[in-house]
Tab-separated table of C-alpha atoms in Angstrom:
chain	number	residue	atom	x	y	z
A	15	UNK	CA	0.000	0.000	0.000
A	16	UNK	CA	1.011	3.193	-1.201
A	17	UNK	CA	1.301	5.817	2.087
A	18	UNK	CA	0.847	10.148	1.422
A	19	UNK	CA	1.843	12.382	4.398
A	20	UNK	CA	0.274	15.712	3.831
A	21	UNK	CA	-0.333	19.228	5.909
A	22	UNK	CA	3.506	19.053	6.777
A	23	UNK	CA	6.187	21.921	7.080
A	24	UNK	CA	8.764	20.160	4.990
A	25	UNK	CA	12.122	21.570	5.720
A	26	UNK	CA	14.432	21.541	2.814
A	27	UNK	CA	18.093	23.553	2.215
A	28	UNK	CA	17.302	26.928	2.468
A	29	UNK	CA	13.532	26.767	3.167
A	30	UNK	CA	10.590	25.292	5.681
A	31	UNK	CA	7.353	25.248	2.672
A	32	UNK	CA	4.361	24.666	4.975
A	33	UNK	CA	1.143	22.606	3.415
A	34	UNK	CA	3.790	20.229	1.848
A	35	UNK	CA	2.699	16.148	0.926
A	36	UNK	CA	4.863	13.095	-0.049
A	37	UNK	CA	3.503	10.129	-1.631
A	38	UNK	CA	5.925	7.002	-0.715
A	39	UNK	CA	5.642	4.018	-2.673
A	40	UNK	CA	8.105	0.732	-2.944
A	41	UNK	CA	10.207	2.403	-0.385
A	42	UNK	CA	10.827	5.788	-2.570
A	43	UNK	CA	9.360	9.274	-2.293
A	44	UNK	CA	7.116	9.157	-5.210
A	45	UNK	CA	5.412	12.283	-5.776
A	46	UNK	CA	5.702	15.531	-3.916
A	47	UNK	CA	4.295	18.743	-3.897
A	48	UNK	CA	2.458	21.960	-1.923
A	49	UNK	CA	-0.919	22.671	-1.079
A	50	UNK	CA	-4.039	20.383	-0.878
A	51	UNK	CA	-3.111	16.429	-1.534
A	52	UNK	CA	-4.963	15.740	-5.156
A	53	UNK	CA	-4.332	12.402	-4.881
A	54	UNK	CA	-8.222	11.080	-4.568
A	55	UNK	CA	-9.395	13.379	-7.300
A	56	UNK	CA	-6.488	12.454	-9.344
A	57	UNK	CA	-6.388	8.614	-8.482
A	58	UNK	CA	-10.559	8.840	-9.740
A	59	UNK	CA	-9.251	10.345	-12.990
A	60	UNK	CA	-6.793	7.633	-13.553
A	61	UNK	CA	-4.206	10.426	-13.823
A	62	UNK	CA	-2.262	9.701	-10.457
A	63	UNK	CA	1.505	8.695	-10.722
A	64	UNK	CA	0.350	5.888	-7.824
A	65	UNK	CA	-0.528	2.366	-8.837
A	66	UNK	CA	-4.072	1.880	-9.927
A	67	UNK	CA	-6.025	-1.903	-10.150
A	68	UNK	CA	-8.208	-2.508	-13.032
A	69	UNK	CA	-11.551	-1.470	-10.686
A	70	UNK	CA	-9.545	1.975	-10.208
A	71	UNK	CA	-6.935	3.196	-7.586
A	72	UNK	CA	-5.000	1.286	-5.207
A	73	UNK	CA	-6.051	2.593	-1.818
A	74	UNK	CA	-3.082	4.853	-0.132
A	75	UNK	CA	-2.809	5.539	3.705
A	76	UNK	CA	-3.110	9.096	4.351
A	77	UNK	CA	-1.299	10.473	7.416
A	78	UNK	CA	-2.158	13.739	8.151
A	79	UNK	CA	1.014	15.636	9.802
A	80	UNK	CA	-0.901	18.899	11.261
A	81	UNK	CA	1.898	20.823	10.410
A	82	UNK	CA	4.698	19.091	11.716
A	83	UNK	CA	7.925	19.256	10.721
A	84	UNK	CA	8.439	16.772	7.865
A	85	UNK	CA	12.490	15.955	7.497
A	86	UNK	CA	14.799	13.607	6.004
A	87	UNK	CA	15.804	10.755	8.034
A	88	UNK	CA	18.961	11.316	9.564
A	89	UNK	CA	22.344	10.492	8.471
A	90	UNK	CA	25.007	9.936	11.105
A	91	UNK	CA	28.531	8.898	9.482
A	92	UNK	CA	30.869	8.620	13.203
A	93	UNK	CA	28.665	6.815	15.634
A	94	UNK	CA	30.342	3.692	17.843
A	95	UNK	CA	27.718	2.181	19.368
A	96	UNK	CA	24.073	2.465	21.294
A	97	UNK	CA	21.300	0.635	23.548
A	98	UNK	CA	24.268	-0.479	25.401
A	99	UNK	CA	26.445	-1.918	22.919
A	100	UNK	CA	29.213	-1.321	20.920
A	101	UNK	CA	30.274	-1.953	16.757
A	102	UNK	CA	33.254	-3.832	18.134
A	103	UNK	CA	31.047	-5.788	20.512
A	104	UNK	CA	30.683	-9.990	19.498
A	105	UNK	CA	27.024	-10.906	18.918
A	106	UNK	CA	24.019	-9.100	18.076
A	107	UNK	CA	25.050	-5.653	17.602
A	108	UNK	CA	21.309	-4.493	16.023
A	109	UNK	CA	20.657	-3.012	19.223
A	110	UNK	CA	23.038	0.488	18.413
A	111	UNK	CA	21.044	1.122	15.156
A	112	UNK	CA	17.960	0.044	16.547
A	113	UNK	CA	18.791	2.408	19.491
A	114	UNK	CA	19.375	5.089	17.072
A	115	UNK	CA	16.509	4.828	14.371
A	116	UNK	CA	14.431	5.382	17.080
A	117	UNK	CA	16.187	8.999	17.216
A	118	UNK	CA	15.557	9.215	13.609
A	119	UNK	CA	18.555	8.166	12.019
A	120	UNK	CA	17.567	5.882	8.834
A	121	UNK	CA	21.497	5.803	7.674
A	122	UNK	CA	24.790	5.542	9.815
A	123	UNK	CA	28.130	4.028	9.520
A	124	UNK	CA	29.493	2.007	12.320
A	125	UNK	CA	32.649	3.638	13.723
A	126	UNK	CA	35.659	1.233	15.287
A	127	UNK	CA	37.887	2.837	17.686
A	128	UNK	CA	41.432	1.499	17.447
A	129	UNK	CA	42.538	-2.194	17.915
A	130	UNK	CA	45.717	-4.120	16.473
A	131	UNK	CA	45.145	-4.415	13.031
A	132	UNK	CA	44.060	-8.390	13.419
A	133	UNK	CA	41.603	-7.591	15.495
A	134	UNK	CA	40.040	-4.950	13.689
A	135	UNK	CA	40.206	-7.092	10.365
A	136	UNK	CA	38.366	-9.938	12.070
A	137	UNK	CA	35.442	-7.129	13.339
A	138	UNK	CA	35.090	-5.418	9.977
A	139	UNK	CA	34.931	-9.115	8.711
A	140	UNK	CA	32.220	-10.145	11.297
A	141	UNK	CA	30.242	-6.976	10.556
A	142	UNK	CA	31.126	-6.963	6.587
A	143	UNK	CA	29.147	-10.489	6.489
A	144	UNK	CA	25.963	-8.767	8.621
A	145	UNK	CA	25.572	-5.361	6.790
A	146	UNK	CA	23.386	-6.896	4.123
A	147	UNK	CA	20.906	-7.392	6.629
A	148	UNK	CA	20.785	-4.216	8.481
A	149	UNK	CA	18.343	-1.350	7.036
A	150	UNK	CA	20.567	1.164	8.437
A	151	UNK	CA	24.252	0.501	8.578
A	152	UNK	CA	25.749	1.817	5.386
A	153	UNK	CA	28.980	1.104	5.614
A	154	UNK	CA	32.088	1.130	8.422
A	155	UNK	CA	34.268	4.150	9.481
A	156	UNK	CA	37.574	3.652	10.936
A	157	UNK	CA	38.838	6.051	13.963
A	158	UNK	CA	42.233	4.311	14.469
A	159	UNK	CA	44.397	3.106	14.460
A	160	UNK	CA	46.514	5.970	12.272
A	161	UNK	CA	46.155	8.687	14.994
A	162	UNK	CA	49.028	10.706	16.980
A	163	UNK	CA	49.400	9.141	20.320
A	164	UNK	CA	49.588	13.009	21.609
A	165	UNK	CA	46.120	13.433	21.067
A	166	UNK	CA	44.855	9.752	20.796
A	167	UNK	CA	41.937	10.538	23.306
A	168	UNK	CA	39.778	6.982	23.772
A	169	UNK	CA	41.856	5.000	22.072
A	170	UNK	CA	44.467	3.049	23.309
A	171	UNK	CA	47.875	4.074	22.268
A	172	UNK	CA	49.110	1.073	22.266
A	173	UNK	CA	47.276	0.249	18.978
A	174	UNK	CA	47.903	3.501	16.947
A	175	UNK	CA	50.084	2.439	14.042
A	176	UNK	CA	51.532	4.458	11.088
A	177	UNK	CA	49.029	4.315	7.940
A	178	UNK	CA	51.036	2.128	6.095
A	179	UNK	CA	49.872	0.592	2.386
A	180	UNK	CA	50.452	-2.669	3.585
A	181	UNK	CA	47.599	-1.906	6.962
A	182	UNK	CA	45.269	0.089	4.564
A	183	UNK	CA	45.300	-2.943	2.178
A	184	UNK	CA	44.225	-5.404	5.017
A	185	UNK	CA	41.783	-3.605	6.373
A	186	UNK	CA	39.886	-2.423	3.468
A	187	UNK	CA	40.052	-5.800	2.747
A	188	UNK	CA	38.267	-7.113	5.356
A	189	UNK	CA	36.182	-4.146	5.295
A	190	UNK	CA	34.518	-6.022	1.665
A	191	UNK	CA	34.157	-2.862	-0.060
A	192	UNK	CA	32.331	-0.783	2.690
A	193	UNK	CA	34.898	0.755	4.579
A	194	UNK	CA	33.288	4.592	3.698
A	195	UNK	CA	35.657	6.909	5.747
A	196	UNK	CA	39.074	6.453	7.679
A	197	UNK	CA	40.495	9.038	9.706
A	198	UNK	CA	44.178	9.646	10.458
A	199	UNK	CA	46.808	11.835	11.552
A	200	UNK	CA	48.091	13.434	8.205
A	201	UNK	CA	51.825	14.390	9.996
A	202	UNK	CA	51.916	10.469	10.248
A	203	UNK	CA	51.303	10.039	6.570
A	204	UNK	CA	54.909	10.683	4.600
A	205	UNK	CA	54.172	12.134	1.148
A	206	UNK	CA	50.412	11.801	2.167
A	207	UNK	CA	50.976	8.354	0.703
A	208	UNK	CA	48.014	6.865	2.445
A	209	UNK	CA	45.745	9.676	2.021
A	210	UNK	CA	46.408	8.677	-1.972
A	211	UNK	CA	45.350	5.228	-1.624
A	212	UNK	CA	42.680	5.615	0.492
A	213	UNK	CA	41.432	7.715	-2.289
A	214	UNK	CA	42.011	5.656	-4.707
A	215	UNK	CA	39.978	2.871	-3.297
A	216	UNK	CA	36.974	5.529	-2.815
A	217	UNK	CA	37.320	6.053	0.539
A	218	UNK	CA	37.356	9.432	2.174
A	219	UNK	CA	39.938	10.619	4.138
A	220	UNK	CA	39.216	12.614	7.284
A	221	UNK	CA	41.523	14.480	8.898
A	222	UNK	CA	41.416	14.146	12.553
A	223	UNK	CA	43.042	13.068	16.127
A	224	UNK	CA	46.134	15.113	14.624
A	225	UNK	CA	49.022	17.528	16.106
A	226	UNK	CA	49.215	18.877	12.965
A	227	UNK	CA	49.715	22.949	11.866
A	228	UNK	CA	47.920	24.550	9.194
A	229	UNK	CA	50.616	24.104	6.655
A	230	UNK	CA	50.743	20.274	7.178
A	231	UNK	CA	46.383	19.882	6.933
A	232	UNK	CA	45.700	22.314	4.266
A	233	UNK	CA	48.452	20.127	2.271
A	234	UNK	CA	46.812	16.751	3.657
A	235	UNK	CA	43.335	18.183	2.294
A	236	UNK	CA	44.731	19.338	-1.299
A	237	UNK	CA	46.361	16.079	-1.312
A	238	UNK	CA	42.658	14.768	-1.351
A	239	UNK	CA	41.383	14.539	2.532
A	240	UNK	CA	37.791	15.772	2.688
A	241	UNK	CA	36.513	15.468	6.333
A	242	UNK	CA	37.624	17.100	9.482
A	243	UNK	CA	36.676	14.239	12.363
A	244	UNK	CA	34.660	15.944	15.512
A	245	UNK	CA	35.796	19.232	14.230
A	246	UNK	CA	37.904	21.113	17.601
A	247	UNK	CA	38.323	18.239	19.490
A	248	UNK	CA	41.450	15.980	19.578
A	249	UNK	CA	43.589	18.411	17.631
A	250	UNK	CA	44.850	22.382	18.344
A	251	UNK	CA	42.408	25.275	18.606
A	252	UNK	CA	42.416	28.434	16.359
A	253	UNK	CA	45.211	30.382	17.898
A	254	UNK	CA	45.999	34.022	16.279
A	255	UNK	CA	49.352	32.648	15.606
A	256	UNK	CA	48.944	28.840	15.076
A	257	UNK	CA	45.677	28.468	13.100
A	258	UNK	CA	45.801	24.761	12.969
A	259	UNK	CA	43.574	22.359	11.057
A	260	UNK	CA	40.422	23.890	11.732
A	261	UNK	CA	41.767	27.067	9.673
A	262	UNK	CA	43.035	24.618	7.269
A	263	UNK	CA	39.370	23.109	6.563
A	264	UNK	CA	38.150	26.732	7.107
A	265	UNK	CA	39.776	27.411	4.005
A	266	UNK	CA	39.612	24.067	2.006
A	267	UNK	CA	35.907	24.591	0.507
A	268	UNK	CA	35.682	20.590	-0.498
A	269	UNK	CA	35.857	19.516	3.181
A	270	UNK	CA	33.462	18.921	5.218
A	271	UNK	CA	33.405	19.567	9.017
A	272	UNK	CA	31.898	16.943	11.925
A	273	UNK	CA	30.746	18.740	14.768
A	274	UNK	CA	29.464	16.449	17.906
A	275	UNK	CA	26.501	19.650	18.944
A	276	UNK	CA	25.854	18.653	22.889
A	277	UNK	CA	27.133	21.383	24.785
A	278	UNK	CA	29.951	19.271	26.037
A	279	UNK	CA	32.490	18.794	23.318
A	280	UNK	CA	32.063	21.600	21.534
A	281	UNK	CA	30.835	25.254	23.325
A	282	UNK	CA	27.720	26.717	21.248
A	283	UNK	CA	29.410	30.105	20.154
A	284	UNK	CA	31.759	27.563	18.107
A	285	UNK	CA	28.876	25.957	16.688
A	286	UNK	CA	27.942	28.777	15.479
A	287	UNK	CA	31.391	29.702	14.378
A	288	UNK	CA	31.851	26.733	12.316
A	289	UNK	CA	28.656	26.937	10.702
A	290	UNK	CA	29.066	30.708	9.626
A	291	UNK	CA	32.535	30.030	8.457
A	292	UNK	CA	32.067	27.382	6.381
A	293	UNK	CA	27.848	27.501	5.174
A	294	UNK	CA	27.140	23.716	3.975
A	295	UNK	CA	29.791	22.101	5.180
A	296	UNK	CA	29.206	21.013	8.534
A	297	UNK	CA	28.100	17.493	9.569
A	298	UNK	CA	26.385	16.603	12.594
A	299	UNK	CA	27.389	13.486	14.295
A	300	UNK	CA	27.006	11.820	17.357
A	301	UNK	CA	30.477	9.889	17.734
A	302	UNK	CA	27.937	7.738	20.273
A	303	UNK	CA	29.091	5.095	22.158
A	304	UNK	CA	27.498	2.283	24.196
A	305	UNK	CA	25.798	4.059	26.645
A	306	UNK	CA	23.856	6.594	24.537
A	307	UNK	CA	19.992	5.375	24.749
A	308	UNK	CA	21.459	3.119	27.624
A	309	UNK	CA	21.598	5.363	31.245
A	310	UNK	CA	24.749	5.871	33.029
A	311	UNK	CA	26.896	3.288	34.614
A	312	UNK	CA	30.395	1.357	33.325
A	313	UNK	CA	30.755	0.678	29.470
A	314	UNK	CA	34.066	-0.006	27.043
A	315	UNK	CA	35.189	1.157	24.288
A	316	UNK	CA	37.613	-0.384	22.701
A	317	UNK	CA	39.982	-1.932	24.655
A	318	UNK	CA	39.364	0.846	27.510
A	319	UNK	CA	36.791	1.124	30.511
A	320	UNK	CA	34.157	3.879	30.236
A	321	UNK	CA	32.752	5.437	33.298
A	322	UNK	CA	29.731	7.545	32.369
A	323	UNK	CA	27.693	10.276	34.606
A	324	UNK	CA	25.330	12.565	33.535
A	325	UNK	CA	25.296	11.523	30.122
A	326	UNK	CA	29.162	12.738	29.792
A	327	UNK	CA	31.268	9.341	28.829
A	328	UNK	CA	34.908	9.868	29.702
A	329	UNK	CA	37.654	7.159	30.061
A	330	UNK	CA	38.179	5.952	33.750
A	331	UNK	CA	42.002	6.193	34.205
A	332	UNK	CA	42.777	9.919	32.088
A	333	UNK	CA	39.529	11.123	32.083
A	334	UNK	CA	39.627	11.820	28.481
A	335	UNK	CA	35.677	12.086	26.870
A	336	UNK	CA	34.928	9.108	25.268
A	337	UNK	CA	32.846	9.843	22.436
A	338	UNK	CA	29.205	10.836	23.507
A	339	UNK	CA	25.829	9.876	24.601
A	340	UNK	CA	23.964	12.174	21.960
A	341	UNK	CA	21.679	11.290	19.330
A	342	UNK	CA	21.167	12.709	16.277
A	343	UNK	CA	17.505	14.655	17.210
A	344	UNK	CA	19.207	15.951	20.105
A	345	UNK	CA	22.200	17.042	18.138
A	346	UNK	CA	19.880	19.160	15.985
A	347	UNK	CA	17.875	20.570	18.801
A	348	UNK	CA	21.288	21.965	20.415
A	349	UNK	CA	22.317	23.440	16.868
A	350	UNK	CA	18.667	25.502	16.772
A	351	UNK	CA	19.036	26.299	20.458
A	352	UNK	CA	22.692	27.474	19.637
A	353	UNK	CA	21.218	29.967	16.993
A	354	UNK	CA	21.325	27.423	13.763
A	355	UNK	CA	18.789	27.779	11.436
A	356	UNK	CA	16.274	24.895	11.363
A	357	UNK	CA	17.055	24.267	7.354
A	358	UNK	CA	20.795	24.439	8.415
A	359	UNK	CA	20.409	22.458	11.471
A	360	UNK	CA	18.802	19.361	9.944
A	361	UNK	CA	20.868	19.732	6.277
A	362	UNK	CA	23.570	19.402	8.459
A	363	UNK	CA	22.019	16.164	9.943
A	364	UNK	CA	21.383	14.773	6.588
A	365	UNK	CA	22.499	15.729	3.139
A	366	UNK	CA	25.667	17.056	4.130
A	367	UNK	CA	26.837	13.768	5.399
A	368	UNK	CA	25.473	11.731	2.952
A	369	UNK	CA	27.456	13.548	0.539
A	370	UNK	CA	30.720	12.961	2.504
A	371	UNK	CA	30.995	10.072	2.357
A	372	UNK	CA	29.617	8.923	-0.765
A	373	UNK	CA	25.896	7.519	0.312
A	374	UNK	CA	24.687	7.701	-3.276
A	375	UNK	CA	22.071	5.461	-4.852
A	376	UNK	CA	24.123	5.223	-8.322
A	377	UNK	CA	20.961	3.852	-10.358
A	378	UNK	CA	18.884	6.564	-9.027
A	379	UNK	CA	19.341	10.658	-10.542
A	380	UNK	CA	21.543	12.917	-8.754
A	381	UNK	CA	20.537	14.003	-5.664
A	382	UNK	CA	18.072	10.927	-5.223
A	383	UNK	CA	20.213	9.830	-1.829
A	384	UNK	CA	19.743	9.306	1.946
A	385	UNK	CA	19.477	12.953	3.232
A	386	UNK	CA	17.242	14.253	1.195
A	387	UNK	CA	13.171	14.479	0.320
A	388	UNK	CA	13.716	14.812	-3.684
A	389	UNK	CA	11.337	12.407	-6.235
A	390	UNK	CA	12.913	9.128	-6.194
A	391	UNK	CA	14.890	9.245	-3.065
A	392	UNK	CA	14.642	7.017	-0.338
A	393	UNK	CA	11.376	7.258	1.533
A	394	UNK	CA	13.840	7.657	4.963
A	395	UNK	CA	11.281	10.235	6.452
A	396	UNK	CA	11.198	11.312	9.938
A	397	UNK	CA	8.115	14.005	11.490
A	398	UNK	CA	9.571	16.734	14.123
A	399	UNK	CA	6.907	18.087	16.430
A	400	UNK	CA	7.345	21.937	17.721
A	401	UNK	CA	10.249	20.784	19.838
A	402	UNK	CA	12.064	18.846	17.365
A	403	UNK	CA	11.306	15.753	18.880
A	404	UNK	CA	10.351	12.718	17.081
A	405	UNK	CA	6.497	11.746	16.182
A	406	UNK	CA	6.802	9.369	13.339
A	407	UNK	CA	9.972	7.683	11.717
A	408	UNK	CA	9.577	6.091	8.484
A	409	UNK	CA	12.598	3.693	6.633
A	410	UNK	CA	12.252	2.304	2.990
A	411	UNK	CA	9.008	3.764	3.511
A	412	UNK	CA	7.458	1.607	6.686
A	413	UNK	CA	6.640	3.253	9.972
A	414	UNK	CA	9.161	2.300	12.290
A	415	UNK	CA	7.149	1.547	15.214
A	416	UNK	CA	9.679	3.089	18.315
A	417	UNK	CA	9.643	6.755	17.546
A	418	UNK	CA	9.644	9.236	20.555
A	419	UNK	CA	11.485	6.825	22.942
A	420	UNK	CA	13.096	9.323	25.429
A	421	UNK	CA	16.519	10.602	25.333
């Protein structure tokens, strides 16, 4: 059965157009348009882009939205874990998407911290051989282990390793084609040898857990980097005299910046900083771990212990955060409260990701990807009420039954 959500406020990239409908069908956005649905008059007609039976149209669920806020679903591209579990985790790891596409995230890679290398082939392995079956996971991100010890953060320094050909090899390997994004220190990467290959496999390069100056990223990005991980965290800040790699991405206008928007890793006047410097090119993410959608209490990630309290997740011996409890609804509600526009705010949650890291449908026209409400994209739908909460969440198209679960 064909579904139309009408009477919404449909937020798009520079623009909320109230009175808005969508008409999903075979888990696409069909039809679109403004103003009163004219599907039944249509449909009676036999003029109606829907599917019709020979005794006249199919019947379509309507859902009225009452003016809610009708959004893409979200697209989170650094996220480690949720409901209590982690990517790295053996078993059943559906809980962490589960957890989070009941925040409204329809698309999300799975983000591994750093691990030896054998350890981390046999995980992308084990989750390689399960992505076919999850609705959500679009591919893997890896965190480590190519970082700078001097700013390594949760992960274990023990596992960082130079990003050699040889370690890129085996774990894109293992990765079968969906490793999406790796970050690493560029200072690490001679020549920016890596950064090449990773490239040249299609995956993107993010810049990120990095001592590096300005000189060294803005180089690293020409070279063909294109993502700044959790944007002012684990590398230097914008000093007068030492601009760092923030500057550098400031000034690169292919990359795009993650920002993790809860108030703890990143101050709001800086959220609004990065988004007026560089308009389109920030990214929401979470860079969640276990605990978010799971309470406070003891957790790991990675090879380390976790203590979490009051939602903040920091590593028990240093003290160091450990990625985040945030979602990705909650992320956008701190970007509006932090003076983000809501267009910005949920482009930023959606269709600037997507485009990242490559999350295109390649039999589908251009622009017909995860992240966006355009005919022919993914019917990955999510309805905001007045506080940007959750209503309804729809994936391929279906009503996903959890929405509004509390943070």
């Amino acid at each position: 059965m064909s579904t139309v959500i009408h009477s919404a406020r449909q937020v798009g990239p520079a623009e909320i157009s109230p009175g808005s409908w969508l008409l999903l069908q075979d888990g696409r956005i069909a039809d679109a348009g403004t103003g009163p649905w004219p599907g039944t008059a249509s449909a009676a007609a036999g003029t109606g882009p829907w599917p019709r039976t020979s005794s006249g149209a199919e019947p379509v669920r309507e859902i009225d939205a009452a003016g809610a806020y009708l959004v893409p679903g979200f697209v989170d591209i650094h996220c480690h874990g949720g409901g209590g579990v982690s990517f790295e985790d053996d078993g059943d790891i559906r809980l962490a998407p589960e957890t989070h596409l009941a925040h409204g995230t329809t698309s999300q890679l799975a983000s591994l911290v750093a691990n030896p290398l054998e350890t981390m082939e046999a995980t992308l392995r084990r989750l390689a051989s399960s992505a076919a079956g999850s609705a959500t996971v679009k591919g893997f991100h890896l965190e480590g282990p190519f970082l700078a010890a001097s700013r390594c953060g949760a992960h274990n320094p023990a596992f960082l390793v130079p990003p050699t050909a040889a370690a890129i090899d085996r774990l894109v390997e293992a990765g079968g084609g969906l490793v999406r994004q790796v970050t690493l220190a560029p200072e690490l990467d001679h020549g920016f040898t890596a950064i090449k290959r990773l490239v040249d496999y299609g995956v993107t390069v993010a810049i990120g857990h990095t001592d590096c100056d300005y000189d060294t990223a803005r180089a690293a990005f020409d070279a063909g980097a294109s993502v700044l991980t959790h944007t002012f965290n684990a590398m230097s800040g914008l000093h007068h005299r030492s601009p760092g790699p923030v500057a550098a991405a400031f000034d690169s206008p292919h990359v795009t910046l993650e920002l993790i928007a809860d108030g703890i890793h990143v101050q709001d006047p800086l959220v609004r900083l990065a988004f007026q410097a560089t308009p389109g090119r920030v990214a929401l993410i979470t860079d969640a771990m276990a605990a978010a959608g799971a309470g406070d209490g003891r957790y790991r990630l990675g090879s380390l212990p976790v203590n979490v309290r009051d939602g903040v997740a920091r590593v028990t011996e240093s003290g160091a955060i450990a990625g985040s409890t945030l979602t990705m609804d909650a992320a956008v509600r701190r970007a509006v409260a932090a003076g983000i526009s809501l267009p910005d705010a949920i482009s930023a949650a959606t269709s600037v990701p997507a485009q990242a890291v490559g999350l295109l449908d390649e039999t589908r026209p251009a622009g017909s990807n995860p992240g966006s409400l355009a005919v022919g994209s993914p019917a990955d739908l999510v309805l905001l009420d007045e506080d940007l909460r959750p209503l309804r969440i729809w994936l391929a198209g279906e009503e996903y039954p959890r929405a509004g679960l509390p943070n």
